[in-house]
Amino acid sequence: MDSSTTYTIIFTIAAYLIGSISFAVVASRAFGLSDPRTYGSKNPGATNVLRSGSKKAAIATLLGDCAKGWLPVFLAVHYGDRFGIEDGGIALIAIAVFVGHLWPVFFRFVGGKGVATALGVLLGLNVWLGLATLVTWLVVAYAFRYSSLAALVAAIFAPFYYGLLFGANEILFAVIIMSALLLVRHGKNIGNLLAGKESRIGSKAAGAKQQPVKKK
């Protein structure tokens, strides 16, 4: 095994472990909120944390999940060549951090749907790619007030944006895999959207209560 392969494996494992940090759970505990896996959509993500009524916790979750997707990919893109990490390695690292969020080893492999982490990955690959996808999400979310619908549309457009900017390569394949996983993870949301039962952005969920502070 040559050194470039070794470094690619190390970076990929590290990316998965970073992705496995669930900021929805961490932020909820820090703000004294119920576990986001116990109310609303039961998804440990920023949108569900927002249903607790704590905007600060939701913002912390969003930024944390986005940053963890951005960091390993950004490092691989800008410094990976020093370790012999090429496009194929960058693609593996991008998928690894995203899969870490979906199936986190630190939280019994019960993770979120990956919207914020996917955005972080796209920003790490290229700022314009990430911004184009983010604008797509914002436009749909503003127009329809459904976070899931916005995520679905953004996931569909992301590979097209990448293809337009950079053409077909191994990293495009990674973006397609992420988009496909996002669509799969939103299967229940698709059913709710079709049935008119999907919760809108900002709606508060039953059971999203602040945990009582224990007296010492």
Coordinates of C-alpha atoms in Angstrom, one line a residue:
M1 CA 0.0 0.0 0.0
D2 CA 1.5 3.3 -1.0
S3 CA 1.5 6.4 1.1
S4 CA -1.2 8.2 -0.9
T5 CA -3.6 5.3 -0.3
T6 CA -2.7 5.2 3.4
Y7 CA -3.4 9.0 3.8
T8 CA -6.7 8.7 1.8
I9 CA -7.9 5.9 4.2
I10 CA -6.8 7.9 7.3
F11 CA -8.6 11.1 6.0
T12 CA -11.7 9.1 5.1
I13 CA -11.9 7.5 8.5
A14 CA -11.4 10.8 10.2
A15 CA -14.1 12.4 8.0
Y16 CA -16.6 9.7 9.1
L17 CA -15.8 10.2 12.7
I18 CA -16.2 14.0 12.4
G19 CA -19.5 13.4 10.6
S20 CA -20.7 11.2 13.4
I21 CA -20.8 14.2 15.8
S22 CA -24.5 15.0 16.1
F23 CA -24.8 18.7 16.8
A24 CA -28.6 18.4 17.2
V25 CA -28.1 16.2 20.2
V26 CA -25.1 18.1 21.5
A27 CA -26.8 21.5 21.2
S28 CA -30.1 20.3 22.7
R29 CA -28.3 19.0 25.7
A30 CA -26.3 22.2 26.0
F31 CA -29.6 24.3 25.9
G32 CA -31.4 21.9 28.2
L33 CA -33.9 20.7 25.6
S34 CA -35.5 17.4 24.9
D35 CA -33.6 14.9 22.7
P36 CA -34.6 15.8 19.2
R37 CA -34.9 12.1 18.4
T38 CA -37.9 12.0 20.7
Y39 CA -40.3 14.5 19.2
G40 CA -41.5 16.0 15.9
S41 CA -40.0 14.2 13.0
K42 CA -37.5 12.5 15.4
N43 CA -34.8 13.7 13.1
P44 CA -31.7 15.1 14.8
G45 CA -31.4 18.1 12.6
A46 CA -31.7 21.9 12.7
T47 CA -35.3 22.0 11.5
N48 CA -36.5 19.6 14.1
V49 CA -34.6 21.3 16.9
L50 CA -36.3 24.6 15.8
R51 CA -39.6 22.9 16.7
S52 CA -38.4 22.9 20.3
G53 CA -38.9 26.7 20.1
S54 CA -35.2 27.4 20.7
K55 CA -33.8 29.4 17.7
K56 CA -30.4 29.5 19.3
A57 CA -30.2 25.7 19.6
A58 CA -31.4 25.4 16.0
I59 CA -28.8 27.8 14.7
A60 CA -26.1 26.1 16.7
T61 CA -27.1 22.8 15.2
L62 CA -27.2 24.2 11.6
L63 CA -23.8 25.8 11.9
G64 CA -22.3 22.7 13.6
D65 CA -23.6 20.2 11.1
C66 CA -22.6 22.5 8.2
A67 CA -19.1 23.1 9.6
K68 CA -18.4 19.4 10.1
G69 CA -19.3 18.7 6.5
W70 CA -17.1 21.6 5.3
L71 CA -14.0 21.0 7.3
P72 CA -12.7 17.6 6.1
V73 CA -13.7 18.3 2.5
F74 CA -12.1 21.7 2.5
L75 CA -8.9 20.3 3.9
A76 CA -8.8 17.5 1.3
V77 CA -9.5 19.9 -1.6
H78 CA -6.9 22.5 -0.6
Y79 CA -4.2 20.4 1.1
G80 CA -4.8 16.8 0.0
D81 CA -2.4 17.0 -2.9
R82 CA 0.5 17.2 -0.4
F83 CA -0.5 13.7 0.7
G84 CA -1.3 12.4 -2.8
I85 CA -5.0 12.6 -2.3
E86 CA -6.7 13.1 -5.7
D87 CA -10.3 13.5 -6.9
G88 CA -11.2 9.9 -6.0
G89 CA -9.9 10.4 -2.5
I90 CA -11.8 13.7 -2.2
A91 CA -15.0 11.9 -3.3
L92 CA -14.5 9.2 -0.7
I93 CA -13.9 11.8 2.1
A94 CA -17.0 13.8 1.0
I95 CA -19.2 10.6 1.1
A96 CA -17.6 9.5 4.4
V97 CA -18.4 12.7 6.4
F98 CA -22.0 12.7 5.0
V99 CA -22.5 9.0 5.8
G100 CA -21.1 9.7 9.3
H101 CA -24.0 12.1 9.8
L102 CA -26.6 9.7 8.6
W103 CA -25.3 6.7 10.6
P104 CA -23.1 8.1 13.4
V105 CA -21.0 5.6 15.3
F106 CA -21.3 7.8 18.5
F107 CA -25.1 7.7 18.5
R108 CA -25.9 4.1 17.8
F109 CA -26.0 4.8 14.0
V110 CA -29.2 6.9 14.4
G111 CA -28.5 10.1 12.6
G112 CA -30.1 13.0 10.7
K113 CA -31.2 13.4 7.1
G114 CA -28.0 15.3 6.1
V115 CA -29.2 18.6 4.6
A116 CA -26.9 20.9 6.6
T117 CA -24.0 18.5 6.4
A118 CA -24.4 18.1 2.6
L119 CA -24.4 21.9 2.3
G120 CA -21.1 22.0 4.2
V121 CA -19.7 19.3 1.9
L122 CA -20.7 21.3 -1.2
L123 CA -19.2 24.5 0.2
G124 CA -16.0 22.6 0.9
L125 CA -15.9 21.4 -2.6
N126 CA -16.5 24.9 -4.1
V127 CA -18.1 28.0 -2.6
W128 CA -20.1 28.8 -5.7
L129 CA -21.5 25.2 -5.8
G130 CA -22.6 25.5 -2.2
L131 CA -24.1 28.9 -2.6
A132 CA -26.1 27.9 -5.7
T133 CA -27.5 24.9 -3.8
L134 CA -28.2 27.1 -0.7
V135 CA -30.1 29.7 -2.8
T136 CA -32.2 26.9 -4.3
W137 CA -33.1 25.7 -0.8
L138 CA -33.9 29.3 0.4
V139 CA -36.1 30.1 -2.6
V140 CA -38.2 26.9 -2.3
A141 CA -38.3 27.2 1.5
Y142 CA -39.5 30.8 1.4
A143 CA -42.1 30.1 -1.3
F144 CA -43.6 26.9 0.3
R145 CA -42.4 26.9 3.9
Y146 CA -41.5 23.2 3.8
S147 CA -37.9 22.4 4.7
S148 CA -38.2 18.9 3.3
L149 CA -39.4 20.1 -0.1
A150 CA -36.6 22.7 -0.2
A151 CA -34.1 19.9 0.6
L152 CA -35.5 17.6 -2.1
V153 CA -35.3 20.3 -4.8
A154 CA -31.8 21.4 -3.7
A155 CA -30.7 17.7 -3.7
I156 CA -31.9 17.2 -7.2
F157 CA -30.2 20.4 -8.5
A158 CA -26.9 20.0 -6.8
P159 CA -25.4 17.4 -9.3
F160 CA -26.5 19.6 -12.2
Y161 CA -24.8 22.6 -10.6
Y162 CA -21.6 20.6 -10.2
G163 CA -21.8 19.2 -13.7
L164 CA -22.2 22.7 -15.1
L165 CA -19.2 24.1 -13.1
F166 CA -16.8 21.2 -13.4
G167 CA -18.1 18.6 -15.8
A168 CA -18.2 14.8 -15.1
N169 CA -15.6 13.3 -12.7
E170 CA -15.3 11.2 -9.6
I171 CA -16.4 14.0 -7.3
L172 CA -19.6 14.4 -9.4
F173 CA -20.3 10.8 -8.6
A174 CA -20.0 11.5 -4.9
V175 CA -22.4 14.4 -5.2
I176 CA -24.9 12.2 -7.0
I177 CA -24.6 9.6 -4.2
M178 CA -25.2 12.3 -1.5
S179 CA -28.3 13.5 -3.4
A180 CA -29.7 10.0 -3.8
L181 CA -29.2 9.3 0.0
L182 CA -30.9 12.6 0.8
L183 CA -33.9 11.6 -1.3
V184 CA -34.0 8.2 0.4
R185 CA -33.8 9.7 3.8
H186 CA -36.7 12.0 3.0
G187 CA -39.0 9.2 1.9
K188 CA -41.4 9.7 4.8
N189 CA -41.4 13.4 4.1
I190 CA -42.3 12.8 0.5
G191 CA -45.3 10.7 1.7
N192 CA -46.4 13.5 4.1
L193 CA -46.0 16.1 1.4
L194 CA -48.2 14.2 -1.0
A195 CA -50.8 13.6 1.8
G196 CA -50.7 17.2 2.9
K197 CA -49.4 16.3 6.4
E198 CA -45.9 17.7 6.3
S199 CA -45.1 20.2 9.1
R200 CA -44.1 23.7 7.9
I201 CA -40.9 25.5 9.0
G202 CA -41.3 27.0 12.5
S203 CA -44.2 24.8 13.6
K204 CA -43.8 23.6 17.2
A205 CA -43.8 19.9 17.9
A206 CA -45.5 18.2 20.9
G207 CA -43.0 16.8 23.3
A208 CA -40.3 19.3 22.5
K209 CA -40.0 20.6 26.1
Q210 CA -37.2 22.0 28.0
Q211 CA -35.7 19.6 30.5
P212 CA -36.0 20.6 34.1
V213 CA -32.8 21.7 35.8
K214 CA -31.8 19.1 38.4
K215 CA -31.1 20.5 41.9
K216 CA -27.8 19.6 43.4

